[in-house]
Amino acid sequence: MSTTGAMAHVTVKSPEQMQELGRRLAPLLRPGDLVLLTGELGAGKTTLTRGLGEGLGVRGAVTSPTFVIARVHPSLAGGPPLVHVDAYRLGGGLDEMEDLDLDVSLPESVVVVEWGDGKVEELSEDRLHVVIGRAMGDDGPEEALAADVDDVREVTVTGLGPRWADAGLPALETC
């Protein structure tokens, strides 16, 4: 069982801010990092990944890989490639994902898996888990009331394992 390292909570008020969060998170990532994205349909998982791709300086438009399951975006800046996986249509665990060769890609890439909860955790003891939830109007933070409630998201970024013990995640909270 992985231990929890650093954690950050960020209120995001627009898709542009979600993409900016991805750009701000990218410099903390390095080859071998596994990032799990959790959130309902339309929560902003792909938008966050688009920002990660921009921050990592990768080639190609980062779009949802739902129908192709995975896309590889090579780096244009000499950094790690971004492997973007959408496990939504995959029902099984790691066995079903074996054909994607994520274990082979992981050491030299940043692997981002949407809908990966319960499916890819075995790939790495060290991983970053990003949970995106919708703000709920009057039940949410005051910031949600001042913005378009449909766009406001509460994002929790949790580092699991020794790799994330002191990785600078709390700095993300100063959006």
Coordinates of C-alpha atoms in Angstrom, one line a residue:
M1 CA 0.0 0.0 0.0
S2 CA 1.4 3.4 -1.0
T3 CA 1.8 6.1 1.5
T4 CA 0.4 9.6 0.9
G5 CA 3.0 12.3 0.2
A6 CA 2.1 15.8 -0.7
M7 CA -1.4 17.1 -1.4
A8 CA -2.9 20.2 -2.9
H9 CA -6.5 21.5 -3.3
V10 CA -7.3 23.9 -6.1
T11 CA -10.5 25.6 -7.1
V12 CA -10.7 26.0 -10.9
K13 CA -13.2 28.4 -12.3
S14 CA -12.9 27.8 -16.0
P15 CA -11.6 25.4 -18.7
E16 CA -8.7 27.9 -19.2
Q17 CA -7.8 27.7 -15.5
M18 CA -7.9 23.9 -15.7
Q19 CA -5.5 23.9 -18.7
E20 CA -3.3 26.4 -16.8
L21 CA -3.2 24.0 -13.8
G22 CA -1.9 21.3 -16.1
R23 CA 0.8 23.7 -17.4
R24 CA 1.8 24.4 -13.7
L25 CA 1.8 20.7 -12.8
A26 CA 4.0 19.7 -15.8
P27 CA 7.3 21.0 -14.4
L28 CA 6.9 18.7 -11.4
L29 CA 6.7 15.6 -13.7
R30 CA 9.6 13.5 -14.9
P31 CA 10.1 10.3 -16.8
G32 CA 8.5 7.3 -15.0
D33 CA 5.6 9.3 -13.5
L34 CA 2.2 7.8 -13.5
V35 CA -0.8 10.2 -13.2
L36 CA -4.3 9.0 -12.6
L37 CA -7.2 11.3 -13.4
T38 CA -10.6 10.7 -11.8
G39 CA -13.8 12.7 -12.5
E40 CA -17.1 12.4 -14.1
L41 CA -17.7 12.9 -17.8
G42 CA -16.9 16.5 -18.8
A43 CA -15.1 17.2 -15.5
G44 CA -12.0 18.5 -17.3
K45 CA -9.6 15.5 -17.4
T46 CA -8.6 15.9 -21.0
T47 CA -8.4 19.7 -20.6
L48 CA -5.9 19.2 -17.7
T49 CA -4.0 16.8 -19.8
R50 CA -3.9 19.3 -22.7
G51 CA -2.2 21.7 -20.2
L52 CA 0.2 19.0 -19.2
G53 CA 1.1 18.4 -22.8
E54 CA 1.8 22.1 -23.3
G55 CA 3.9 22.3 -20.2
L56 CA 5.9 19.2 -21.2
G57 CA 6.3 20.6 -24.7
V58 CA 5.0 17.6 -26.6
R59 CA 4.0 17.3 -30.3
G60 CA 0.4 17.0 -31.4
A61 CA -2.9 18.2 -30.1
V62 CA -3.9 16.5 -26.9
T63 CA -7.4 15.3 -27.4
S64 CA -9.5 12.6 -25.7
P65 CA -8.1 9.1 -26.7
T66 CA -11.5 7.5 -25.8
F67 CA -11.8 5.6 -29.1
V68 CA -8.1 4.8 -29.7
I69 CA -7.5 4.1 -26.0
A70 CA -4.0 5.6 -26.0
R71 CA -2.0 8.3 -27.7
V72 CA 1.7 8.9 -27.5
H73 CA 2.9 12.6 -27.8
P74 CA 6.7 12.8 -28.3
S75 CA 8.5 15.7 -26.8
L76 CA 9.6 18.6 -28.9
A77 CA 11.7 20.0 -26.0
G78 CA 13.9 17.0 -25.2
G79 CA 11.8 15.9 -22.2
P80 CA 9.7 12.8 -21.7
P81 CA 6.9 11.8 -24.1
L82 CA 3.4 12.0 -22.8
V83 CA 1.4 8.8 -23.0
H84 CA -2.3 9.7 -22.7
V85 CA -4.6 6.8 -22.0
D86 CA -8.4 6.7 -21.6
A87 CA -9.4 3.5 -19.7
Y88 CA -13.2 4.4 -19.7
R89 CA -14.1 1.6 -22.1
L90 CA -11.8 -1.0 -20.4
G91 CA -13.6 -2.9 -17.8
G92 CA -10.9 -5.1 -16.4
G93 CA -7.8 -4.4 -14.4
L94 CA -4.2 -4.4 -15.4
D95 CA -4.6 -7.6 -17.4
E96 CA -6.9 -5.9 -19.9
M97 CA -4.5 -3.0 -20.2
E98 CA -1.5 -5.3 -20.8
D99 CA -1.7 -4.9 -24.6
L100 CA -1.0 -1.2 -24.2
D101 CA 2.5 -2.0 -22.8
L102 CA 2.2 0.8 -20.3
D103 CA 4.8 -1.0 -18.1
V104 CA 7.3 -0.7 -21.0
S105 CA 6.4 3.0 -21.7
L106 CA 6.4 4.1 -18.1
P107 CA 10.1 4.3 -17.3
E108 CA 10.9 6.9 -20.1
S109 CA 7.4 8.6 -20.3
V110 CA 4.9 10.5 -18.3
V111 CA 1.8 8.3 -18.4
V112 CA -1.5 9.9 -17.8
V113 CA -4.5 7.6 -17.4
E114 CA -8.1 8.9 -17.4
W115 CA -10.5 6.6 -15.7
G116 CA -7.6 4.5 -14.3
D117 CA -8.8 4.0 -10.8
G118 CA -8.7 0.3 -9.9
K119 CA -7.0 -0.5 -13.2
V120 CA -3.4 0.7 -13.3
E121 CA -2.3 1.3 -9.7
E122 CA -0.1 -1.8 -9.9
L123 CA 2.1 -0.1 -12.4
S124 CA 3.8 2.1 -9.8
E125 CA 3.9 2.5 -6.1
D126 CA 4.7 6.2 -6.8
R127 CA 1.8 7.9 -8.6
L128 CA -0.1 11.2 -8.7
H129 CA -3.8 11.0 -8.3
V130 CA -5.9 13.9 -9.5
V131 CA -9.5 14.0 -8.5
I132 CA -11.7 16.5 -10.3
G133 CA -15.2 17.2 -8.8
R134 CA -17.8 19.8 -9.7
A135 CA -18.6 22.5 -7.3
M136 CA -22.2 22.3 -6.1
G137 CA -23.5 25.9 -6.1
D138 CA -24.7 26.9 -2.6
D139 CA -23.1 23.8 -1.2
G140 CA -19.7 24.6 -2.7
P141 CA -17.1 27.3 -1.9
E142 CA -17.8 31.0 -2.2
E143 CA -15.7 31.1 -5.4
A144 CA -18.3 28.9 -7.0
L145 CA -21.0 31.4 -6.4
A146 CA -19.0 34.2 -8.0
A147 CA -18.3 32.2 -11.2
D148 CA -20.4 30.2 -13.6
V149 CA -21.1 27.2 -11.4
D150 CA -21.1 24.8 -14.3
D151 CA -17.4 25.5 -14.9
V152 CA -16.2 25.5 -11.3
R153 CA -14.2 22.4 -10.3
E154 CA -12.6 21.3 -7.0
V155 CA -9.3 19.6 -7.9
T156 CA -7.4 17.5 -5.3
V157 CA -3.9 16.4 -6.3
T158 CA -2.4 13.7 -4.1
G159 CA 1.0 12.3 -4.4
L160 CA 1.3 8.6 -3.4
G161 CA 4.6 7.0 -2.5
P162 CA 8.1 8.3 -1.6
R163 CA 8.5 10.1 -5.0
W164 CA 5.9 12.6 -4.0
A165 CA 6.8 13.1 -0.4
D166 CA 8.3 16.6 -1.0
A167 CA 7.4 17.3 -4.6
G168 CA 6.1 20.9 -4.3
L169 CA 2.4 20.1 -4.8
P170 CA 1.2 22.7 -2.3
A171 CA 2.6 25.4 -4.6
L172 CA -0.2 24.5 -7.0
E173 CA -2.7 25.9 -4.5
T174 CA -1.6 29.5 -5.3
C175 CA -3.5 29.7 -8.6

